[in-house]
Amino acid sequence: MSLTQDTLFTRIIRREIPADIVYEDNLAIAFRDINPQAPVHILVVPKEPIAQLSDAESQNHALMGHLLLTVKRVAAQLGLENGYRVVINNGADGGQTVPHLHLHLLGGRPLLWPPG
Ligand code: AMP
């Protein structure tokens, strides 16, 4: 991978930046958000640096399913049996700030709807 493809999250994957990692496999990593919005706030991130959901292609089909199943696995691991929310912010209007696809897993308290 060239340096131009580096994101904050690729640097976490490479252990160049510390993170509280709760799960990792060959395709994905999950770590605690540095600015949690709920008692449990985890980011599930593909190791492949897809910038955002709208850049995913049909070739990423299996990876996208893997990311959702990873959320389910981590939620169970962290004891979120009362439920949780999964969020993907996509692009500027979606509120995305890190250009590396990630799924937010939020739980540990009742969450309001609609979001802001
Ligand atoms: P988004 O706004 O959807 O792009 O989400 C990016 C998330 O990354 C935010 O919730 C940030 O709090 C989180 N974040 C930024 N830097 C770090 C970091 N070094 N470790 C963990 N989470 C981070």
GROMACS .gro file of N, CA, C and O and ligand atoms in nm:
model
  487
    1MET      N    1   0.085  -0.120   0.000
    1MET     CA    2   0.000   0.000   0.000
    1MET      C    3   0.089   0.125   0.000
    1MET      O    4   0.181   0.135   0.078
    2SER      N    5   0.059   0.220  -0.085
    2SER     CA    6   0.141   0.340  -0.090
    2SER      C    7   0.100   0.437   0.022
    2SER      O    8  -0.009   0.430   0.076
    3LEU      N    9   0.189   0.531   0.052
    3LEU     CA   10   0.161   0.626   0.157
    3LEU      C   11   0.038   0.711   0.126
    3LEU      O   12  -0.034   0.753   0.214
    4THR      N   13   0.013   0.735  -0.004
    4THR     CA   14  -0.101   0.819  -0.040
    4THR      C   15  -0.233   0.753  -0.001
    4THR      O   16  -0.334   0.821   0.008
    5GLN      N   17  -0.233   0.622   0.024
    5GLN     CA   18  -0.355   0.554   0.064
    5GLN      C   19  -0.370   0.550   0.216
    5GLN      O   20  -0.467   0.496   0.266
    6ASP      N   21  -0.273   0.607   0.288
    6ASP     CA   22  -0.280   0.602   0.433
    6ASP      C   23  -0.397   0.683   0.485
    6ASP      O   24  -0.422   0.794   0.440
    7THR      N   25  -0.469   0.626   0.579
    7THR     CA   26  -0.569   0.700   0.653
    7THR      C   27  -0.536   0.680   0.800
    7THR      O   28  -0.454   0.596   0.838
    8LEU      N   29  -0.604   0.759   0.884
    8LEU     CA   30  -0.591   0.739   1.029
    8LEU      C   31  -0.614   0.593   1.064
    8LEU      O   32  -0.543   0.535   1.147
    9PHE      N   33  -0.712   0.531   1.000
    9PHE     CA   34  -0.748   0.394   1.038
    9PHE      C   35  -0.647   0.293   0.983
    9PHE      O   36  -0.622   0.191   1.049
   10THR      N   37  -0.586   0.318   0.868
   10THR     CA   38  -0.481   0.226   0.824
   10THR      C   39  -0.363   0.234   0.921
   10THR      O   40  -0.296   0.134   0.946
   11ARG      N   41  -0.341   0.350   0.978
   11ARG     CA   42  -0.231   0.364   1.075
   11ARG      C   43  -0.264   0.290   1.205
   11ARG      O   44  -0.174   0.236   1.269
   12ILE      N   45  -0.390   0.286   1.242
   12ILE     CA   46  -0.430   0.205   1.358
   12ILE      C   47  -0.413   0.057   1.325
   12ILE      O   48  -0.360  -0.021   1.407
   13ILE      N   49  -0.454   0.016   1.206
   13ILE     CA   50  -0.440  -0.124   1.165
   13ILE      C   51  -0.294  -0.167   1.172
   13ILE      O   52  -0.262  -0.278   1.214
   14ARG      N   53  -0.204  -0.078   1.133
   14ARG     CA   54  -0.060  -0.109   1.134
   14ARG      C   55   0.004  -0.088   1.271
   14ARG      O   56   0.126  -0.101   1.285
   15ARG      N   57  -0.075  -0.052   1.370
   15ARG     CA   58  -0.026  -0.027   1.507
   15ARG      C   59   0.070   0.091   1.512
   15ARG      O   60   0.155   0.101   1.601
   16GLU      N   61   0.056   0.185   1.419
   16GLU     CA   62   0.136   0.307   1.423
   16GLU      C   63   0.072   0.411   1.516
   16GLU      O   64   0.140   0.504   1.562
   17ILE      N   65  -0.058   0.397   1.538
   17ILE     CA   66  -0.133   0.482   1.632
   17ILE      C   67  -0.201   0.387   1.729
   17ILE      O   68  -0.260   0.287   1.687
   18PRO      N   69  -0.198   0.415   1.859
   18PRO     CA   70  -0.262   0.325   1.956
   18PRO      C   71  -0.414   0.330   1.946
   18PRO      O   72  -0.472   0.434   1.913
   19ALA      N   73  -0.475   0.218   1.973
   19ALA     CA   74  -0.622   0.211   1.979
   19ALA      C   75  -0.658   0.097   2.074
   19ALA      O   76  -0.578   0.005   2.096
   20ASP      N   77  -0.779   0.106   2.128
   20ASP     CA   78  -0.830   0.001   2.217
   20ASP      C   79  -0.902  -0.101   2.129
   20ASP      O   80  -1.023  -0.091   2.105
   21ILE      N   81  -0.827  -0.199   2.080
   21ILE     CA   82  -0.878  -0.296   1.983
   21ILE      C   83  -0.954  -0.405   2.057
   21ILE      O   84  -0.904  -0.464   2.153
   22VAL      N   85  -1.077  -0.431   2.012
   22VAL     CA   86  -1.161  -0.533   2.077
   22VAL      C   87  -1.176  -0.658   1.991
   22VAL      O   88  -1.218  -0.763   2.042
   23TYR      N   89  -1.144  -0.649   1.862
   23TYR     CA   90  -1.156  -0.765   1.773
   23TYR      C   91  -1.072  -0.738   1.648
   23TYR      O   92  -1.064  -0.623   1.603
   24GLU      N   93  -1.016  -0.845   1.593
   24GLU     CA   94  -0.942  -0.833   1.467
   24GLU      C   95  -0.942  -0.967   1.397
   24GLU      O   96  -0.932  -1.072   1.461
   25ASP      N   97  -0.955  -0.965   1.265
   25ASP     CA   98  -0.932  -1.085   1.184
   25ASP      C   99  -0.861  -1.042   1.056
   25ASP      O  100  -0.812  -0.928   1.048
   26ASN      N  101  -0.855  -1.128   0.957
   26ASN     CA  102  -0.775  -1.094   0.839
   26ASN      C  103  -0.839  -0.986   0.752
   26ASN      O  104  -0.771  -0.922   0.672
   27LEU      N  105  -0.969  -0.961   0.771
   27LEU     CA  106  -1.039  -0.864   0.686
   27LEU      C  107  -1.077  -0.735   0.758
   27LEU      O  108  -1.102  -0.634   0.691
   28ALA      N  109  -1.085  -0.740   0.889
   28ALA     CA  110  -1.143  -0.625   0.962
   28ALA      C  111  -1.079  -0.609   1.099
   28ALA      O  112  -1.018  -0.702   1.152
   29ILE      N  113  -1.096  -0.488   1.153
   29ILE     CA  114  -1.052  -0.460   1.289
   29ILE      C  115  -1.163  -0.380   1.357
   29ILE      O  116  -1.238  -0.308   1.290
   30ALA      N  117  -1.176  -0.396   1.488
   30ALA     CA  118  -1.277  -0.322   1.564
   30ALA      C  119  -1.208  -0.263   1.686
   30ALA      O  120  -1.133  -0.333   1.757
   31PHE      N  121  -1.231  -0.134   1.709
   31PHE     CA  122  -1.168  -0.066   1.823
   31PHE      C  123  -1.263   0.040   1.877
   31PHE      O  124  -1.358   0.083   1.810
   32ARG      N  125  -1.237   0.082   2.001
   32ARG     CA  126  -1.325   0.180   2.066
   32ARG      C  127  -1.304   0.319   2.006
   32ARG      O  128  -1.190   0.362   1.984
   33ASP      N  129  -1.417   0.387   1.981
   33ASP     CA  130  -1.411   0.525   1.931
   33ASP      C  131  -1.348   0.614   2.038
   33ASP      O  132  -1.379   0.602   2.157
   34ILE      N  133  -1.261   0.704   1.994
   34ILE     CA  134  -1.188   0.790   2.088
   34ILE      C  135  -1.281   0.895   2.151
   34ILE      O  136  -1.248   0.952   2.256
   35ASN      N  137  -1.396   0.920   2.089
   35ASN     CA  138  -1.493   1.019   2.139
   35ASN      C  139  -1.630   0.953   2.147
   35ASN      O  140  -1.720   0.982   2.066
   36PRO      N  141  -1.648   0.864   2.244
   36PRO     CA  142  -1.767   0.778   2.243
   36PRO      C  143  -1.898   0.855   2.262
   36PRO      O  144  -1.907   0.945   2.346
   37GLN      N  145  -1.999   0.817   2.185
   37GLN     CA  146  -2.132   0.878   2.191
   37GLN      C  147  -2.231   0.792   2.268
   37GLN      O  148  -2.350   0.825   2.276
   38ALA      N  149  -2.185   0.683   2.322
   38ALA     CA  150  -2.267   0.592   2.402
   38ALA      C  151  -2.170   0.512   2.489
   38ALA      O  152  -2.049   0.512   2.463
   39PRO      N  153  -2.221   0.444   2.592
   39PRO     CA  154  -2.130   0.367   2.678
   39PRO      C  155  -2.044   0.267   2.600
   39PRO      O  156  -1.929   0.244   2.636
   40VAL      N  157  -2.102   0.209   2.496
   40VAL     CA  158  -2.024   0.127   2.403
   40VAL      C  159  -2.028   0.195   2.267
   40VAL      O  160  -2.136   0.220   2.212
   41HIS      N  161  -1.914   0.231   2.215
   41HIS     CA  162  -1.904   0.292   2.082
   41HIS      C  163  -1.779   0.235   2.014
   41HIS      O  164  -1.666   0.271   2.048
   42ILE      N  165  -1.804   0.144   1.922
   42ILE     CA  166  -1.698   0.070   1.853
   42ILE      C  167  -1.700   0.107   1.705
   42ILE      O  168  -1.807   0.126   1.646
   43LEU      N  169  -1.583   0.115   1.646
   43LEU     CA  170  -1.572   0.131   1.501
   43LEU      C  171  -1.525  -0.002   1.442
   43LEU      O  172  -1.424  -0.058   1.487
   44VAL      N  173  -1.600  -0.052   1.344
   44VAL     CA  174  -1.561  -0.173   1.271
   44VAL      C  175  -1.513  -0.128   1.134
   44VAL      O  176  -1.587  -0.063   1.059
   45VAL      N  177  -1.389  -0.161   1.103
   45VAL     CA  178  -1.319  -0.102   0.989
   45VAL      C  179  -1.260  -0.212   0.901
   45VAL      O  180  -1.191  -0.301   0.952
   46PRO      N  181  -1.287  -0.209   0.771
   46PRO     CA  182  -1.222  -0.306   0.683
   46PRO      C  183  -1.072  -0.274   0.669
   46PRO      O  184  -1.034  -0.156   0.667
   47LYS      N  185  -0.990  -0.375   0.659
   47LYS     CA  186  -0.847  -0.349   0.639
   47LYS      C  187  -0.821  -0.292   0.500
   47LYS      O  188  -0.727  -0.215   0.481
   48GLU      N  189  -0.906  -0.330   0.405
   48GLU     CA  190  -0.897  -0.269   0.272
   48GLU      C  191  -0.946  -0.124   0.282
   48GLU      O  192  -1.057  -0.099   0.331
   49PRO      N  193  -0.866  -0.027   0.237
   49PRO     CA  194  -0.901   0.113   0.261
   49PRO      C  195  -1.003   0.168   0.161
   49PRO      O  196  -0.975   0.263   0.087
   50ILE      N  197  -1.124   0.113   0.161
   50ILE     CA  198  -1.235   0.170   0.084
   50ILE      C  199  -1.272   0.303   0.152
   50ILE      O  200  -1.289   0.307   0.274
   51ALA      N  201  -1.278   0.411   0.075
   51ALA     CA  202  -1.295   0.543   0.137
   51ALA      C  203  -1.431   0.560   0.202
   51ALA      O  204  -1.442   0.615   0.312
   52GLN      N  205  -1.536   0.515   0.134
   52GLN     CA  206  -1.670   0.533   0.190
   52GLN      C  207  -1.763   0.432   0.126
   52GLN      O  208  -1.730   0.370   0.023
   53LEU      N  209  -1.882   0.417   0.187
   53LEU     CA  210  -1.975   0.315   0.139
   53LEU      C  211  -2.005   0.332  -0.009
   53LEU      O  212  -2.011   0.232  -0.083
   54SER      N  213  -2.021   0.455  -0.054
   54SER     CA  214  -2.057   0.477  -0.195
   54SER      C  215  -1.945   0.442  -0.290
   54SER      O  216  -1.966   0.440  -0.412
   55ASP      N  217  -1.826   0.411  -0.241
   55ASP     CA  218  -1.716   0.363  -0.325
   55ASP      C  219  -1.709   0.211  -0.328
   55ASP      O  220  -1.627   0.156  -0.402
   56ALA      N  221  -1.789   0.142  -0.249
   56ALA     CA  222  -1.785  -0.004  -0.249
   56ALA      C  223  -1.837  -0.056  -0.383
   56ALA      O  224  -1.929   0.002  -0.443
   57GLU      N  225  -1.777  -0.166  -0.429
   57GLU     CA  226  -1.812  -0.223  -0.560
   57GLU      C  227  -1.865  -0.364  -0.539
   57GLU      O  228  -1.852  -0.421  -0.430
   58SER      N  229  -1.917  -0.423  -0.646
   58SER     CA  230  -1.970  -0.559  -0.634
   58SER      C  231  -1.861  -0.656  -0.590
   58SER      O  232  -1.890  -0.756  -0.523
   59GLN      N  233  -1.736  -0.627  -0.623
   59GLN     CA  234  -1.626  -0.715  -0.580
   59GLN      C  235  -1.608  -0.713  -0.428
   59GLN      O  236  -1.541  -0.801  -0.372
   60ASN      N  237  -1.665  -0.614  -0.362
   60ASN     CA  238  -1.657  -0.604  -0.216
   60ASN      C  239  -1.776  -0.670  -0.145
   60ASN      O  240  -1.792  -0.657  -0.024
   61HIS      N  241  -1.856  -0.742  -0.221
   61HIS     CA  242  -1.979  -0.804  -0.170
   61HIS      C  243  -1.954  -0.885  -0.043
   61HIS      O  244  -2.022  -0.863   0.059
   62ALA      N  245  -1.860  -0.975  -0.048
   62ALA     CA  246  -1.835  -1.062   0.068
   62ALA      C  247  -1.782  -0.981   0.186
   62ALA      O  248  -1.820  -1.005   0.302
   63LEU      N  249  -1.695  -0.885   0.157
   63LEU     CA  250  -1.640  -0.801   0.265
   63LEU      C  251  -1.750  -0.723   0.335
   63LEU      O  252  -1.751  -0.714   0.459
   64MET      N  253  -1.844  -0.670   0.259
   64MET     CA  254  -1.952  -0.592   0.321
   64MET      C  255  -2.034  -0.679   0.415
   64MET      O  256  -2.072  -0.635   0.525
   65GLY      N  257  -2.063  -0.800   0.373
   65GLY     CA  258  -2.134  -0.892   0.462
   65GLY      C  259  -2.051  -0.925   0.585
   65GLY      O  260  -2.103  -0.933   0.697
   66HIS      N  261  -1.923  -0.943   0.564
   66HIS     CA  262  -1.833  -0.973   0.676
   66HIS      C  263  -1.834  -0.861   0.780
   66HIS      O  264  -1.832  -0.887   0.901
   67LEU      N  265  -1.838  -0.738   0.734
   67LEU     CA  266  -1.837  -0.625   0.828
   67LEU      C  267  -1.962  -0.626   0.915
   67LEU      O  268  -1.956  -0.604   1.037
   68LEU      N  269  -2.078  -0.654   0.856
   68LEU     CA  270  -2.201  -0.660   0.935
   68LEU      C  271  -2.197  -0.775   1.035
   68LEU      O  272  -2.237  -0.760   1.151
   69LEU      N  273  -2.148  -0.889   0.991
   69LEU     CA  274  -2.138  -1.003   1.083
   69LEU      C  275  -2.035  -0.977   1.192
   69LEU      O  276  -2.048  -1.028   1.305
   70THR      N  277  -1.935  -0.896   1.160
   70THR     CA  278  -1.837  -0.858   1.263
   70THR      C  279  -1.901  -0.768   1.368
   70THR      O  280  -1.876  -0.782   1.488
   71VAL      N  281  -1.988  -0.677   1.324
   71VAL     CA  282  -2.063  -0.594   1.419
   71VAL      C  283  -2.143  -0.685   1.512
   71VAL      O  284  -2.142  -0.667   1.635
   72LYS      N  285  -2.214  -0.780   1.455
   72LYS     CA  286  -2.294  -0.872   1.537
   72LYS      C  287  -2.206  -0.946   1.637
   72LYS      O  288  -2.240  -0.958   1.756
   73ARG      N  289  -2.094  -0.993   1.592
   73ARG     CA  290  -2.002  -1.068   1.678
   73ARG      C  291  -1.950  -0.981   1.793
   73ARG      O  292  -1.947  -1.024   1.909
   74VAL      N  293  -1.908  -0.858   1.761
   74VAL     CA  294  -1.853  -0.769   1.863
   74VAL      C  295  -1.962  -0.728   1.961
   74VAL      O  296  -1.939  -0.719   2.083
   75ALA      N  297  -2.084  -0.703   1.911
   75ALA     CA  298  -2.196  -0.667   1.999
   75ALA      C  299  -2.221  -0.778   2.100
   75ALA      O  300  -2.243  -0.752   2.220
   76ALA      N  301  -2.218  -0.901   2.055
   76ALA     CA  302  -2.238  -1.014   2.146
   76ALA      C  303  -2.122  -1.024   2.244
   76ALA      O  304  -2.141  -1.045   2.365
   77GLN      N  305  -2.002  -1.006   2.193
   77GLN     CA  306  -1.880  -1.011   2.277
   77GLN      C  307  -1.887  -0.909   2.390
   77GLN      O  308  -1.842  -0.935   2.502
   78LEU      N  309  -1.944  -0.791   2.361
   78LEU     CA  310  -1.947  -0.682   2.458
   78LEU      C  311  -2.078  -0.679   2.537
   78LEU      O  312  -2.103  -0.585   2.613
   79GLY      N  313  -2.162  -0.780   2.518
   79GLY     CA  314  -2.280  -0.796   2.604
   79GLY      C  315  -2.395  -0.704   2.573
   79GLY      O  316  -2.473  -0.670   2.664
   80LEU      N  317  -2.411  -0.665   2.447
   80LEU     CA  318  -2.520  -0.572   2.411
   80LEU      C  319  -2.648  -0.648   2.381
   80LEU      O  320  -2.711  -0.630   2.277
   81GLU      N  321  -2.693  -0.729   2.479
   81GLU     CA  322  -2.811  -0.813   2.452
   81GLU      C  323  -2.941  -0.733   2.448
   81GLU      O  324  -3.041  -0.780   2.397
   82ASN      N  325  -2.940  -0.609   2.498
   82ASN     CA  326  -3.062  -0.525   2.492
   82ASN      C  327  -3.080  -0.456   2.358
   82ASN      O  328  -3.179  -0.387   2.336
   83GLY      N  329  -2.982  -0.468   2.270
   83GLY     CA  330  -2.990  -0.403   2.139
   83GLY      C  331  -2.879  -0.302   2.121
   83GLY      O  332  -2.801  -0.273   2.213
   84TYR      N  333  -2.873  -0.251   2.000
   84TYR     CA  334  -2.766  -0.156   1.964
   84TYR      C  335  -2.801  -0.094   1.831
   84TYR      O  336  -2.900  -0.133   1.767
   85ARG      N  337  -2.723   0.005   1.792
   85ARG     CA  338  -2.743   0.071   1.662
   85ARG      C  339  -2.615   0.061   1.581
   85ARG      O  340  -2.504   0.071   1.636
   86VAL      N  341  -2.631   0.046   1.449
   86VAL     CA  342  -2.519   0.042   1.355
   86VAL      C  343  -2.537   0.160   1.260
   86VAL      O  344  -2.644   0.177   1.202
   87VAL      N  345  -2.432   0.241   1.247
   87VAL     CA  346  -2.439   0.363   1.165
   87VAL      C  347  -2.321   0.365   1.070
   87VAL      O  348  -2.207   0.335   1.109
   88ILE      N  349  -2.349   0.403   0.945
   88ILE     CA  350  -2.242   0.435   0.850
   88ILE      C  351  -2.265   0.578   0.803
   88ILE      O  352  -2.367   0.607   0.739
   89ASN      N  353  -2.173   0.667   0.836
   89ASN     CA  354  -2.177   0.803   0.784
   89ASN      C  355  -2.107   0.802   0.648
   89ASN      O  356  -1.993   0.755   0.637
   90ASN      N  357  -2.176   0.853   0.546
   90ASN     CA  358  -2.120   0.848   0.410
   90ASN      C  359  -2.108   0.989   0.353
   90ASN      O  360  -2.209   1.056   0.329
   91GLY      N  361  -1.983   1.033   0.333
   91GLY     CA  362  -1.959   1.161   0.267
   91GLY      C  363  -1.994   1.280   0.355
   91GLY      O  364  -2.029   1.267   0.473
   92ALA      N  365  -1.984   1.398   0.296
   92ALA     CA  366  -1.997   1.523   0.372
   92ALA      C  367  -2.133   1.536   0.438
   92ALA      O  368  -2.142   1.562   0.559
   93ASP      N  369  -2.241   1.520   0.363
   93ASP     CA  370  -2.373   1.535   0.423
   93ASP      C  371  -2.404   1.424   0.522
   93ASP      O  372  -2.490   1.441   0.611
   94GLY      N  373  -2.337   1.312   0.509
   94GLY     CA  374  -2.356   1.203   0.606
   94GLY      C  375  -2.278   1.225   0.734
   94GLY      O  376  -2.291   1.146   0.828
   95GLY      N  377  -2.194   1.329   0.736
   95GLY     CA  378  -2.117   1.358   0.857
   95GLY      C  379  -1.989   1.277   0.869
   95GLY      O  380  -1.929   1.269   0.976
   96GLN      N  381  -1.944   1.218   0.757
   96GLN     CA  382  -1.822   1.137   0.762
   96GLN      C  383  -1.700   1.228   0.776
   96GLN      O  384  -1.687   1.327   0.703
   97THR      N  385  -1.612   1.195   0.871
   97THR     CA  386  -1.492   1.276   0.893
   97THR      C  387  -1.363   1.200   0.862
   97THR      O  388  -1.260   1.262   0.838
   98VAL      N  389  -1.366   1.068   0.865
   98VAL     CA  390  -1.247   0.988   0.833
   98VAL      C  391  -1.274   0.913   0.702
   98VAL      O  392  -1.368   0.834   0.695
   99PRO      N  393  -1.194   0.939   0.598
   99PRO     CA  394  -1.222   0.882   0.466
   99PRO      C  395  -1.173   0.737   0.453
   99PRO      O  396  -1.091   0.704   0.366
  100HIS      N  397  -1.222   0.653   0.542
  100HIS     CA  398  -1.194   0.509   0.539
  100HIS      C  399  -1.321   0.446   0.595
  100HIS      O  400  -1.355   0.471   0.712
  101LEU      N  401  -1.389   0.368   0.513
  101LEU     CA  402  -1.518   0.310   0.552
  101LEU      C  403  -1.514   0.252   0.694
  101LEU      O  404  -1.419   0.183   0.731
  102HIS      N  405  -1.617   0.282   0.771
  102HIS     CA  406  -1.627   0.228   0.907
  102HIS      C  407  -1.772   0.222   0.949
  102HIS      O  408  -1.853   0.306   0.910
  103LEU      N  409  -1.804   0.121   1.028
  103LEU     CA  410  -1.937   0.104   1.085
  103LEU      C  411  -1.929   0.140   1.233
  103LEU      O  412  -1.844   0.088   1.306
  104HIS      N  413  -2.016   0.231   1.275
  104HIS     CA  414  -2.024   0.264   1.417
  104HIS      C  415  -2.118   0.163   1.483
  104HIS      O  416  -2.232   0.144   1.435
  105LEU      N  417  -2.076   0.103   1.591
  105LEU     CA  418  -2.161   0.018   1.675
  105LEU      C  419  -2.182   0.094   1.806
  105LEU      O  420  -2.085   0.123   1.878
  106LEU      N  421  -2.308   0.130   1.831
  106LEU     CA  422  -2.342   0.211   1.949
  106LEU      C  423  -2.438   0.133   2.036
  106LEU      O  424  -2.539   0.079   1.987
  107GLY      N  425  -2.412   0.132   2.167
  107GLY     CA  426  -2.502   0.061   2.257
  107GLY      C  427  -2.469   0.091   2.401
  107GLY      O  428  -2.383   0.173   2.433
  108GLY      N  429  -2.543   0.025   2.489
  108GLY     CA  430  -2.522   0.043   2.632
  108GLY      C  431  -2.616   0.144   2.694
  108GLY      O  432  -2.610   0.168   2.815
  109ARG      N  433  -2.702   0.205   2.612
  109ARG     CA  434  -2.808   0.294   2.662
  109ARG      C  435  -2.915   0.299   2.554
  109ARG      O  436  -2.888   0.272   2.437
  110PRO      N  437  -3.040   0.339   2.592
  110PRO     CA  438  -3.142   0.358   2.488
  110PRO      C  439  -3.102   0.474   2.397
  110PRO      O  440  -3.060   0.579   2.445
  111LEU      N  441  -3.115   0.455   2.268
  111LEU     CA  442  -3.076   0.556   2.170
  111LEU      C  443  -3.200   0.621   2.110
  111LEU      O  444  -3.300   0.554   2.085
  112LEU      N  445  -3.193   0.752   2.090
  112LEU     CA  446  -3.307   0.827   2.037
  112LEU      C  447  -3.318   0.809   1.886
  112LEU      O  448  -3.221   0.779   1.817
  113TRP      N  449  -3.440   0.832   1.836
  113TRP     CA  450  -3.464   0.833   1.692
  113TRP      C  451  -3.565   0.941   1.662
  113TRP      O  452  -3.662   0.952   1.737
  114PRO      N  453  -3.554   1.024   1.559
  114PRO     CA  454  -3.448   1.020   1.458
  114PRO      C  455  -3.317   1.080   1.509
  114PRO      O  456  -3.319   1.159   1.603
  115PRO      N  457  -3.204   1.044   1.443
  115PRO     CA  458  -3.075   1.103   1.478
  115PRO      C  459  -3.071   1.247   1.429
  115PRO      O  460  -3.154   1.290   1.350
  116GLY      N  461  -2.973   1.323   1.471
  116GLY     CA  462  -2.962   1.464   1.435
  116GLY      C  463  -2.919   1.485   1.292
  116GLY      O  464  -2.873   1.395   1.226
  117AMP     P1  465  -1.713   0.954   1.107
  117AMP     O1  466  -1.746   1.091   1.155
  117AMP     O2  467  -1.832   0.868   1.075
  117AMP     O3  468  -1.614   0.958   0.992
  117AMP     O4  469  -1.645   0.879   1.228
  117AMP     C1  470  -1.511   0.892   1.259
  117AMP     C2  471  -1.496   0.851   1.401
  117AMP     O5  472  -1.360   0.826   1.427
  117AMP     C3  473  -1.542   0.956   1.503
  117AMP     O6  474  -1.648   0.904   1.582
  117AMP     C4  475  -1.417   0.983   1.584
  117AMP     O7  476  -1.444   1.005   1.722
  117AMP     C5  477  -1.336   0.857   1.561
  117AMP     N1  478  -1.192   0.871   1.577
  117AMP     C6  479  -1.113   0.969   1.531
  117AMP     N2  480  -0.986   0.946   1.564
  117AMP     C7  481  -0.984   0.828   1.633
  117AMP     C8  482  -0.881   0.751   1.693
  117AMP     N3  483  -0.751   0.787   1.689
  117AMP     N4  484  -0.917   0.636   1.757
  117AMP     C9  485  -1.045   0.598   1.763
  117AMP     N5  486  -1.146   0.668   1.705
  117AMP    C10  487  -1.116   0.781   1.642
   0.00000   0.00000   0.00000
